[in-house]
Coordinates of C-alpha atoms and ligand atoms in Angstrom, one line a residue:
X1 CA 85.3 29.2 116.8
X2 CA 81.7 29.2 116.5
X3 CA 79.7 29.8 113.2
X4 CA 77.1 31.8 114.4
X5 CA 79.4 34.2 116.0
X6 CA 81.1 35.0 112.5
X7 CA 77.9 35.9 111.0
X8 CA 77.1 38.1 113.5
X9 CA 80.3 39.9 113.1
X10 CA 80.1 40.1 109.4
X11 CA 76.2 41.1 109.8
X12 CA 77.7 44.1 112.4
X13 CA 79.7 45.0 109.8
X14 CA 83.1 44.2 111.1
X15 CA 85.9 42.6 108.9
X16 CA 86.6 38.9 109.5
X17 CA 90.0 37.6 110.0
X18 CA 91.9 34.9 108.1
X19 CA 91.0 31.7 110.6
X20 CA 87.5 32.6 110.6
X21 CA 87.0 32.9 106.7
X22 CA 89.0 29.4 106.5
X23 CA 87.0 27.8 108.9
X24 CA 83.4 29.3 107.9
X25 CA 84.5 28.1 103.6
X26 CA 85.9 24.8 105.3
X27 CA 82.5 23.6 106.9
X28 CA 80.8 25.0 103.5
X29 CA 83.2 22.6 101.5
X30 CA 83.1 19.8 104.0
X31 CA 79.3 20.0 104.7
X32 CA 79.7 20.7 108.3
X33 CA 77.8 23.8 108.5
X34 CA 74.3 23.6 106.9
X35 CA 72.3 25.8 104.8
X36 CA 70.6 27.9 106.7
X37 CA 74.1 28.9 108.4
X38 CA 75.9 29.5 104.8
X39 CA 72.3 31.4 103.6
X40 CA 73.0 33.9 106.4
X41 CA 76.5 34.3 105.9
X42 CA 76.0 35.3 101.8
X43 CA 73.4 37.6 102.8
X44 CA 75.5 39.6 105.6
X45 CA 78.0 39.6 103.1
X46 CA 75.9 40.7 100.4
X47 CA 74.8 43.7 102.7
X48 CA 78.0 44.3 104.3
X49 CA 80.7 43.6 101.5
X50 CA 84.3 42.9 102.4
X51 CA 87.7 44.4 102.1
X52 CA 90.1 43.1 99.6
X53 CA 92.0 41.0 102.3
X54 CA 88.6 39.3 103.3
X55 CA 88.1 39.3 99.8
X56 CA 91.4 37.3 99.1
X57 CA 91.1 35.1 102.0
X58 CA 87.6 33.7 100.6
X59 CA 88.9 33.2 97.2
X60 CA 91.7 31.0 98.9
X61 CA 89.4 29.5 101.1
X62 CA 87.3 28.2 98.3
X63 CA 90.4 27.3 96.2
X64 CA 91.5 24.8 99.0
X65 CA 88.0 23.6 99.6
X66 CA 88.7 21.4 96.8
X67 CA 91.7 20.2 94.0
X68 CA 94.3 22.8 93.2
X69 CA 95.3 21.0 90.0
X70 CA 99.4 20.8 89.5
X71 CA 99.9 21.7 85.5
X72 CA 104.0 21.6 86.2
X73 CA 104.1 18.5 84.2
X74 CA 103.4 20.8 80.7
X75 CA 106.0 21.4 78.6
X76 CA 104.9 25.6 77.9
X77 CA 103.3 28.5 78.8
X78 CA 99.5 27.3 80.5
X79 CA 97.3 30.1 79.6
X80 CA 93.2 30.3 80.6
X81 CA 90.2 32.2 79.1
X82 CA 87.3 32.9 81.1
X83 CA 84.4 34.9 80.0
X84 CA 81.7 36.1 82.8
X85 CA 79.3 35.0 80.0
X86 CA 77.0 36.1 77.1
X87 CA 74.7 35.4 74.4
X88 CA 76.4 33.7 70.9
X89 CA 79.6 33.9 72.5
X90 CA 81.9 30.7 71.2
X91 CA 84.5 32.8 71.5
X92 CA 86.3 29.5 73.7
X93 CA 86.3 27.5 70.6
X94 CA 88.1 29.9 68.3
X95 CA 90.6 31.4 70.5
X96 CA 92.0 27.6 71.8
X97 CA 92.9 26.2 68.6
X98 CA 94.2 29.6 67.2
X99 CA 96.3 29.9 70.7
X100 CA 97.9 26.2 70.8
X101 CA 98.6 26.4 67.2
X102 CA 101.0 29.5 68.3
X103 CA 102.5 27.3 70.7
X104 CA 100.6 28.0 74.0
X105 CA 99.0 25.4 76.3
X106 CA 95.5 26.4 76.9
X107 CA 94.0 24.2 79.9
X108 CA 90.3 25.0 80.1
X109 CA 87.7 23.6 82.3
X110 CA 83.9 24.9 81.6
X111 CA 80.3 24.7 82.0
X112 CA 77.1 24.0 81.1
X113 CA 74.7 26.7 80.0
X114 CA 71.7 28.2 82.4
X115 CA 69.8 30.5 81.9
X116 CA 70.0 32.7 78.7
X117 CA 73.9 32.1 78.4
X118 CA 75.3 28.8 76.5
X119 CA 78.2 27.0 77.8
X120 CA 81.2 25.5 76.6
X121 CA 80.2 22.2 77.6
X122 CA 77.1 22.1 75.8
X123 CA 78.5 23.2 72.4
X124 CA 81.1 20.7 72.4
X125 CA 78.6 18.1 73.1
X126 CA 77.1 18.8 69.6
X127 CA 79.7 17.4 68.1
X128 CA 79.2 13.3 68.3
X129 CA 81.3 11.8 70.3
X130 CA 83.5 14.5 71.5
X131 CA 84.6 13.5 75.0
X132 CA 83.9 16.5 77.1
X133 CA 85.0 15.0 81.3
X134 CA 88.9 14.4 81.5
X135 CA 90.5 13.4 84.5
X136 CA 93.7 15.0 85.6
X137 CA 96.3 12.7 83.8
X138 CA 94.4 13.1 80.2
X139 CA 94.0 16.6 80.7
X140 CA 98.0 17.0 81.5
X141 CA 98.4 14.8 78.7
X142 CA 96.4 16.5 76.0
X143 CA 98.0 20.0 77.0
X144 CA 101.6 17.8 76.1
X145 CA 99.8 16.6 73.0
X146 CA 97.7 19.0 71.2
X147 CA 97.8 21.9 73.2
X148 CA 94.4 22.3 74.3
X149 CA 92.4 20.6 76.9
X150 CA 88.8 21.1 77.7
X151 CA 87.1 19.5 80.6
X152 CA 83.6 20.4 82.8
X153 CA 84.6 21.3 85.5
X154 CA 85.0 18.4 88.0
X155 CA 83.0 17.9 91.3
X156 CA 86.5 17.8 93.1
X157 CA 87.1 22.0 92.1
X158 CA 86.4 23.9 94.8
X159 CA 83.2 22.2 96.0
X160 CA 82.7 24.9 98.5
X161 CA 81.6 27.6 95.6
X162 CA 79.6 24.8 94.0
X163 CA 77.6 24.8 97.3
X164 CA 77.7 28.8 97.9
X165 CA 76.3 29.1 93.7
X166 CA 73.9 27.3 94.2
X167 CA 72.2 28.8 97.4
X168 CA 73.4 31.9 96.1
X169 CA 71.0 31.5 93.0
X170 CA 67.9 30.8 95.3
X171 CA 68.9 34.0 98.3
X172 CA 69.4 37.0 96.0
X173 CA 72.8 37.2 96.7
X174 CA 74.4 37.0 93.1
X175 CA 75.3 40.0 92.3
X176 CA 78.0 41.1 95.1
X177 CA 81.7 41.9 94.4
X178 CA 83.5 39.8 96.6
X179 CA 81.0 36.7 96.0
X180 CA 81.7 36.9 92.4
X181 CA 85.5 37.4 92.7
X182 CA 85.5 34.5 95.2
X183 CA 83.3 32.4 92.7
X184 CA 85.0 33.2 89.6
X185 CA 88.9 33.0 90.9
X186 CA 88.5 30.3 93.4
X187 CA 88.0 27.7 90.4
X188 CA 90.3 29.8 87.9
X189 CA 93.1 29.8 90.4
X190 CA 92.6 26.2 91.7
X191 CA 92.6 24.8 87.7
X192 CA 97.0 26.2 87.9
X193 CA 97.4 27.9 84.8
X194 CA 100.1 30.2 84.5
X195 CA 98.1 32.8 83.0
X196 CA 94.6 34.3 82.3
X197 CA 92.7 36.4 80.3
X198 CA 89.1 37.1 81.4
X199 CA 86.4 38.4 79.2
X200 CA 84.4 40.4 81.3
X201 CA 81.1 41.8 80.0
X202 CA 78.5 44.0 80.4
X203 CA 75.2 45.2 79.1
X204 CA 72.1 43.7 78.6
X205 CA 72.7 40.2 77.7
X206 CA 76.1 39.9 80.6
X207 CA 75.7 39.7 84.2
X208 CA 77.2 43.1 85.4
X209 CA 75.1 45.8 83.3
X210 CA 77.4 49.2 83.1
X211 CA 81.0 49.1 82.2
X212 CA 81.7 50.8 85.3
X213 CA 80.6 48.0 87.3
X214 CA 82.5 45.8 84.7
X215 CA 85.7 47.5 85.4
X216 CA 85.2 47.3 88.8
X217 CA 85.1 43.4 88.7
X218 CA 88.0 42.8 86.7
X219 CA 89.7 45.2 88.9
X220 CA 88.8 42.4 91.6
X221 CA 89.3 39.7 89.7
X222 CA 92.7 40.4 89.0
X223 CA 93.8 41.5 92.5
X224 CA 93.7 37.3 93.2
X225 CA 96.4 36.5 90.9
X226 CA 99.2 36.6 93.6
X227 CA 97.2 34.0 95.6
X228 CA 98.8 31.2 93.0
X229 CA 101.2 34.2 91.2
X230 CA 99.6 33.9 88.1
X231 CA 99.6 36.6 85.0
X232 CA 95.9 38.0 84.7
X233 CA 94.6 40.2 82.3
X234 CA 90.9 41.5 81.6
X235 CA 89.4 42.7 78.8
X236 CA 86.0 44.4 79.1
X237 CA 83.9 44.2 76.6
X238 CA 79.8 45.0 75.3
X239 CA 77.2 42.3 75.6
X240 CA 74.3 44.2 74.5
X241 CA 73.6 42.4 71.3
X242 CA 74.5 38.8 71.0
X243 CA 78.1 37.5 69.4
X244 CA 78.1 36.8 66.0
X245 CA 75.2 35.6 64.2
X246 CA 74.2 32.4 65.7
X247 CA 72.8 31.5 68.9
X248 CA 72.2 27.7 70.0
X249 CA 74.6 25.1 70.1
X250 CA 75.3 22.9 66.9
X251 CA 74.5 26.3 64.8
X252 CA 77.2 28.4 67.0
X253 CA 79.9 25.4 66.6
X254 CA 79.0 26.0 62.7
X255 CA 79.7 29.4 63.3
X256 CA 83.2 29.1 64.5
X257 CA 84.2 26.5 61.9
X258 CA 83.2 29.6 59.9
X259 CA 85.4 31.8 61.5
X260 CA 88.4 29.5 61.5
X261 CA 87.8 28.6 57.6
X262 CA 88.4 32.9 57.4
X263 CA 85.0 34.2 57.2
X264 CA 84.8 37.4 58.8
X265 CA 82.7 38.0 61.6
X266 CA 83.6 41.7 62.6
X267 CA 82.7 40.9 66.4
X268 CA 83.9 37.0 66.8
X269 CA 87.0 37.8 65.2
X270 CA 87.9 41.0 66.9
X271 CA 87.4 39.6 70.1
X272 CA 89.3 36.3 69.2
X273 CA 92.4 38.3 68.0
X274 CA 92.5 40.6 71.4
X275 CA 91.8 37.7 73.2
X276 CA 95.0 35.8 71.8
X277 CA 97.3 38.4 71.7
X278 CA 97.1 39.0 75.7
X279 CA 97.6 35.1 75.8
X280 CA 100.6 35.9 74.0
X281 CA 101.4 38.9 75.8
X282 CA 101.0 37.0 78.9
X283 CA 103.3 34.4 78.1
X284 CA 106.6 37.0 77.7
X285 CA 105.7 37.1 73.6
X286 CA 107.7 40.5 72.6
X287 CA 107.1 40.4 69.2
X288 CA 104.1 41.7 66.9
X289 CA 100.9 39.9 69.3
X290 CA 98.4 41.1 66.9
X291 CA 99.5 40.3 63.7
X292 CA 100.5 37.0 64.9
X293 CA 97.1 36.1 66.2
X294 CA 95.7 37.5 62.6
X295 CA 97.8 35.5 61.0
X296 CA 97.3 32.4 62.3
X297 CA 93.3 32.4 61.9
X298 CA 94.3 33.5 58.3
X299 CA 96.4 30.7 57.4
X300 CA 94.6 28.4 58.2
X301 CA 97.1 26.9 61.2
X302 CA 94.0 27.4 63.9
X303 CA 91.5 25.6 61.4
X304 CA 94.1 22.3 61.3
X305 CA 94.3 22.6 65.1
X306 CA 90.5 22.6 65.7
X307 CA 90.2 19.4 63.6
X308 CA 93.1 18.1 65.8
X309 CA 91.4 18.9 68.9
X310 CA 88.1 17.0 67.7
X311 CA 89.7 13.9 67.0
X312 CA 91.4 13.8 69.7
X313 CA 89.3 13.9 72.0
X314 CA 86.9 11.4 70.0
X315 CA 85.0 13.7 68.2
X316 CA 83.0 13.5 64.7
X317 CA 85.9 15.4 62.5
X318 CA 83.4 14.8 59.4
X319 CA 81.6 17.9 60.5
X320 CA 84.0 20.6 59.8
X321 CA 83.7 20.0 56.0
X322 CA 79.9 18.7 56.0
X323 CA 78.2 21.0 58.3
X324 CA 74.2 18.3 57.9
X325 CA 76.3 16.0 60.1
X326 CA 75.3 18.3 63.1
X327 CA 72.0 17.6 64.8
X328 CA 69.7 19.6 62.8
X329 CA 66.3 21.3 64.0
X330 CA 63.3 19.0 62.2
X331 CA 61.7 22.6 62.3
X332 CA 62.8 26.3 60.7
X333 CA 60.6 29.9 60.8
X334 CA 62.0 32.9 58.9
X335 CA 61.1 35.9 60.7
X336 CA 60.7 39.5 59.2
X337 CA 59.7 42.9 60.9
X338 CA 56.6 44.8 59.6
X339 CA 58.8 48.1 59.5
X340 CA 61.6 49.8 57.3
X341 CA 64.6 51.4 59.6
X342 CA 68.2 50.8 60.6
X343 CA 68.9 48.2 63.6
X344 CA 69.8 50.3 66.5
X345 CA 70.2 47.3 68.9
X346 CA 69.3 43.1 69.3
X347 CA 68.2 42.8 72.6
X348 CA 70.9 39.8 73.8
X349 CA 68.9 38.6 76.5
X350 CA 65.9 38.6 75.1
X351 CA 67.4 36.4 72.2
X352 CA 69.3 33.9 74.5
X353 CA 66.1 33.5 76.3
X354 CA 64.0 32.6 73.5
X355 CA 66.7 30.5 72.1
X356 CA 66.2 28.8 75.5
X357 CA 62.5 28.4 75.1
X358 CA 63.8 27.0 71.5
X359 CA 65.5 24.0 72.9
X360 CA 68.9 25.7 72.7
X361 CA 69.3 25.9 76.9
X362 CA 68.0 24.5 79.8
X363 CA 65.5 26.1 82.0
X364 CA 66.0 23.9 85.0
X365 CA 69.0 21.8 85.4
X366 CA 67.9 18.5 84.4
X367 CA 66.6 19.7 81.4
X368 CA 67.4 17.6 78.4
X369 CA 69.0 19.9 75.1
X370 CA 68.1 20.2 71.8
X371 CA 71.3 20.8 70.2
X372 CA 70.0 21.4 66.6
X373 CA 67.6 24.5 68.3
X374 CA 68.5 28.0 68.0
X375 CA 68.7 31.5 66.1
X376 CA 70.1 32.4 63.2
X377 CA 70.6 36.5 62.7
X378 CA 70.7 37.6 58.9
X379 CA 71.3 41.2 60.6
X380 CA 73.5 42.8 62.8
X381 CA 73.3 46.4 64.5
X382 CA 73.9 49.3 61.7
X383 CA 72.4 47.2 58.8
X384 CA 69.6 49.0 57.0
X385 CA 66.6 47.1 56.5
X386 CA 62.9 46.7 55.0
X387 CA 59.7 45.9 56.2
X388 CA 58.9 41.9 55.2
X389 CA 63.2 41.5 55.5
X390 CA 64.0 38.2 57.2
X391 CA 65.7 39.5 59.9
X392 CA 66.3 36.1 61.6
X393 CA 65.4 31.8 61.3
X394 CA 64.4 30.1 64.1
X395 CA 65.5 26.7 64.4
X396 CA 63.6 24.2 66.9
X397 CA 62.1 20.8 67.0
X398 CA 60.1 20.4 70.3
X399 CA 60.2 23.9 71.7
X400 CA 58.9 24.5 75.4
X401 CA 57.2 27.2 74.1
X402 CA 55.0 27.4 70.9
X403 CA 57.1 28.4 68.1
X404 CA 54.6 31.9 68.1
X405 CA 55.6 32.9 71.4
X406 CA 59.3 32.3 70.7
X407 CA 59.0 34.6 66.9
X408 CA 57.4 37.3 68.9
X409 CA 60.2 37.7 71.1
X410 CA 62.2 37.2 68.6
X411 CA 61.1 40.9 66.9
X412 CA 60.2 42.1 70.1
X413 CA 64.5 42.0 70.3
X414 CA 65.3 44.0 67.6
X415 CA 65.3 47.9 67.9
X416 CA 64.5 50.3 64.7
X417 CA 65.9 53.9 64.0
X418 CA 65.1 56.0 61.4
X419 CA 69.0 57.4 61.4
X420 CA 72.0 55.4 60.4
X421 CA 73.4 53.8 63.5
X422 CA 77.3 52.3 63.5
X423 CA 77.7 49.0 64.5
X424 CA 78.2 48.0 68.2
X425 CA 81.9 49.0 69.7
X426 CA 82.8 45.9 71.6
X427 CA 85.8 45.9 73.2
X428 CA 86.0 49.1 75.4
X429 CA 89.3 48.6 77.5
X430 CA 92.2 46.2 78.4
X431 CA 92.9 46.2 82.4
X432 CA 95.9 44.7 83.1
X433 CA 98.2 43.7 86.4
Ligands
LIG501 N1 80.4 32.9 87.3 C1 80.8 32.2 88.4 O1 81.4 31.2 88.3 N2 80.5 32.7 89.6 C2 79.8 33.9 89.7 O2 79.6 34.3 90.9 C3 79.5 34.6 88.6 C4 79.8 34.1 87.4

């Protein structure tokens, strides 16, 4: 078998067979085949799509490029969350502790933010000493203990997506169907939960823009699960304004102490609740999944698990009732609009990007975090306000751009009607197996 040969058959539009997508995803994970070889394989795939066998086929390929990770030594239901990203969305650390404190094992590897999404990774990290890398043992071991375990995602998980991500970044072949699914499921699927819930969003500030093209991915995504015979379920939900009402990474992890101490956050804790109750759903629960996942945010059970979780894993537990012991911005701006009307939208990318430019995210790998920058919203979508309001705070210490840049797009994010406007509907459909 002969590389060239493959891309010229998926270039001729002509489906590939089984052998030739293993050994094309092998020489991607192994290193075997170079660049310029993988560059025109994503491209002719881009162009040409595949079928949902193809499709399957490179999401197993991938999987075995690397670790499949055995979780059969946890006592319990394993069951994942995955969100195709957003802006503001901490969703991760409120639906874990609420979900082990109802008895479910939720294994979860993540990642660092780019671009104008956060990442798991880099909110944990803004608590001190919160040990963020576990090998395989100490993550088996902290499912058996606490019932969470959170780890970035390892170099040994499929390393032949890692590859194919980051060339896909740089040949403008992101955005196809069966390079996401493979993308997405190869690491879900090769991390062996026993179930998974993704949060799939779309809009402005989320990577698929219409919910039709949302709904069309989940679709995908959840066509893999028989590759490892996992449950998988999808929720589809709107990322046009940003989740909740903090953005950057100590102020969001303030946030979801918020949440989990029973403030209410229409959007976090709607999401969080449907979120938990298809974990629970997933797992064979038969009873009331809703009230159940209320409950436990309400009582305070999820609040004594998230303190578990971060001293557990080594973390500064002071924070939770002292929120100054996060890093803190040496900087803050209030920012106001110079007109009267009702928010009709806040424009989530624009927001994660200047929370970006505040410190908050990286613009090129390397880059070093601020985990004190970020946004603060006073305001949310359907709130009435008056010209002079503040509408937002920025938070930032050494921005990489100046701090009257950053306001401007700031305001440039929010949009004015002069009608009332309800707030945003987020969660528009459940797509299940
Ligand atoms: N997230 C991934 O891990 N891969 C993609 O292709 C898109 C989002």
């Amino acid at each position: 078998m002969d590389p060239v040969s493959i891309i010229q058959k998926k270039r001729d539009g002509e489906p590939l067979t089984r052998k030739e997508i293993n050994f094309f995803i092998g020489g991607i994970g192994d290193g075997t085949l170079p660049d310029y070889q993988a560059a025109a394989f994503l491209m002719a795939t881009y162009i040409r799509g595949m079928n949902s066998d193809e499709t399957r086929w490179l999401t197993e390929a991938m999987m075995y490029s690397g670790e499949v990770v055995d979780l059969s030594g946890v006592n319990g239901f394993t069951c994942d969350k995955h969100s195709t990203g957003g802006v503001g969305d901490k969703i991760t650390m409120i639906i874990a502790p609420m979900a082990a404190a109802l008895g479910l094992k939720v294994p979860m590897y993540s990642g660092k933010g780019l671009g104008h999404t956060g990442g798991t990774i880099d909110k944990l990290d803004s608590i001190k000493g919160f040990r963020t890398t576990l090998n395989t043992d100490a993550f088996v071991q902290s499912l058996n203990d606490i019932g969470i375990a959170n780890s970035m995602q390892t170099e040994t998980i499929a390393p032949a997506d890692k590859r194919l991500y980051a060339l896909r970044d740089v040949t403008a072949t992101v955005d196809s169907i069966p390079l996401i699914t493979g993308s997405i499921m190869s690491k879900k699927l090769a991390c062996g939960a026993d179930g998974l819930v993704l949060d799939v969003k779309f809009g402005n500030g989320a990577f698929m823009q219409t919910e039709k093209d949302a709904k069309e991915l989940a679709s995908w995504l959840i066509s893999m699960a028989p590759i490892r015979n996992i449950r998988v379920s999808a929720l589809i939900d709107n990322m046009d304004d940003p989740l909740g009402y903090k953005v950057g990474n100590a102020l969001e992890m303030i946030e979801v102490i918020e949440v989990l101490k029973g403030k209410q956050v229409d959007d976090l804790v709607e999401i969080s609740i449907a979120i938990v109750s298809e974990m629970l759903r997933l797992s064979g629960e038969t009873g009331n999944v809703k009230a159940m996942a209320k409950e436990v945010l309400k009582d305070g059970r999820a609040l004594v698990k998230f303190r578990e979780w971060v001293t557990y894993n080594g973390g500064d537990g002071t924070v939770i009732d002292d929120y100054s012991r996060f890093p803190q911005a040496t900087s803050r701006m209030d920012i106001q609009l110079d007109q009267s009307g009702t928010i009709s939208g806040i424009h989530a990318r624009a927001i994660g990007e200047a929370a970006v430019y505040a410190g908050a995210g990286r613009l090129a790998k390397e880059d070093t975090l601020d985990y004190g920058a970020g946004i603060e919203l006073h305001v949310k979508r359907g709130d009435r306000i008056v010209a002079g309001e503040t509408v937002a705070t920025l938070h930032f210490s050494t921005p990489r751009r100046t701090p009257d840049e950053i306001v401007k797009m700031i305001q440039g994010a929010f949009q004015l009607s002069e009608t009332p406007v309800s707030p945003l509907k987020r969660i528009v459909s459940t797509i299940r197996q």
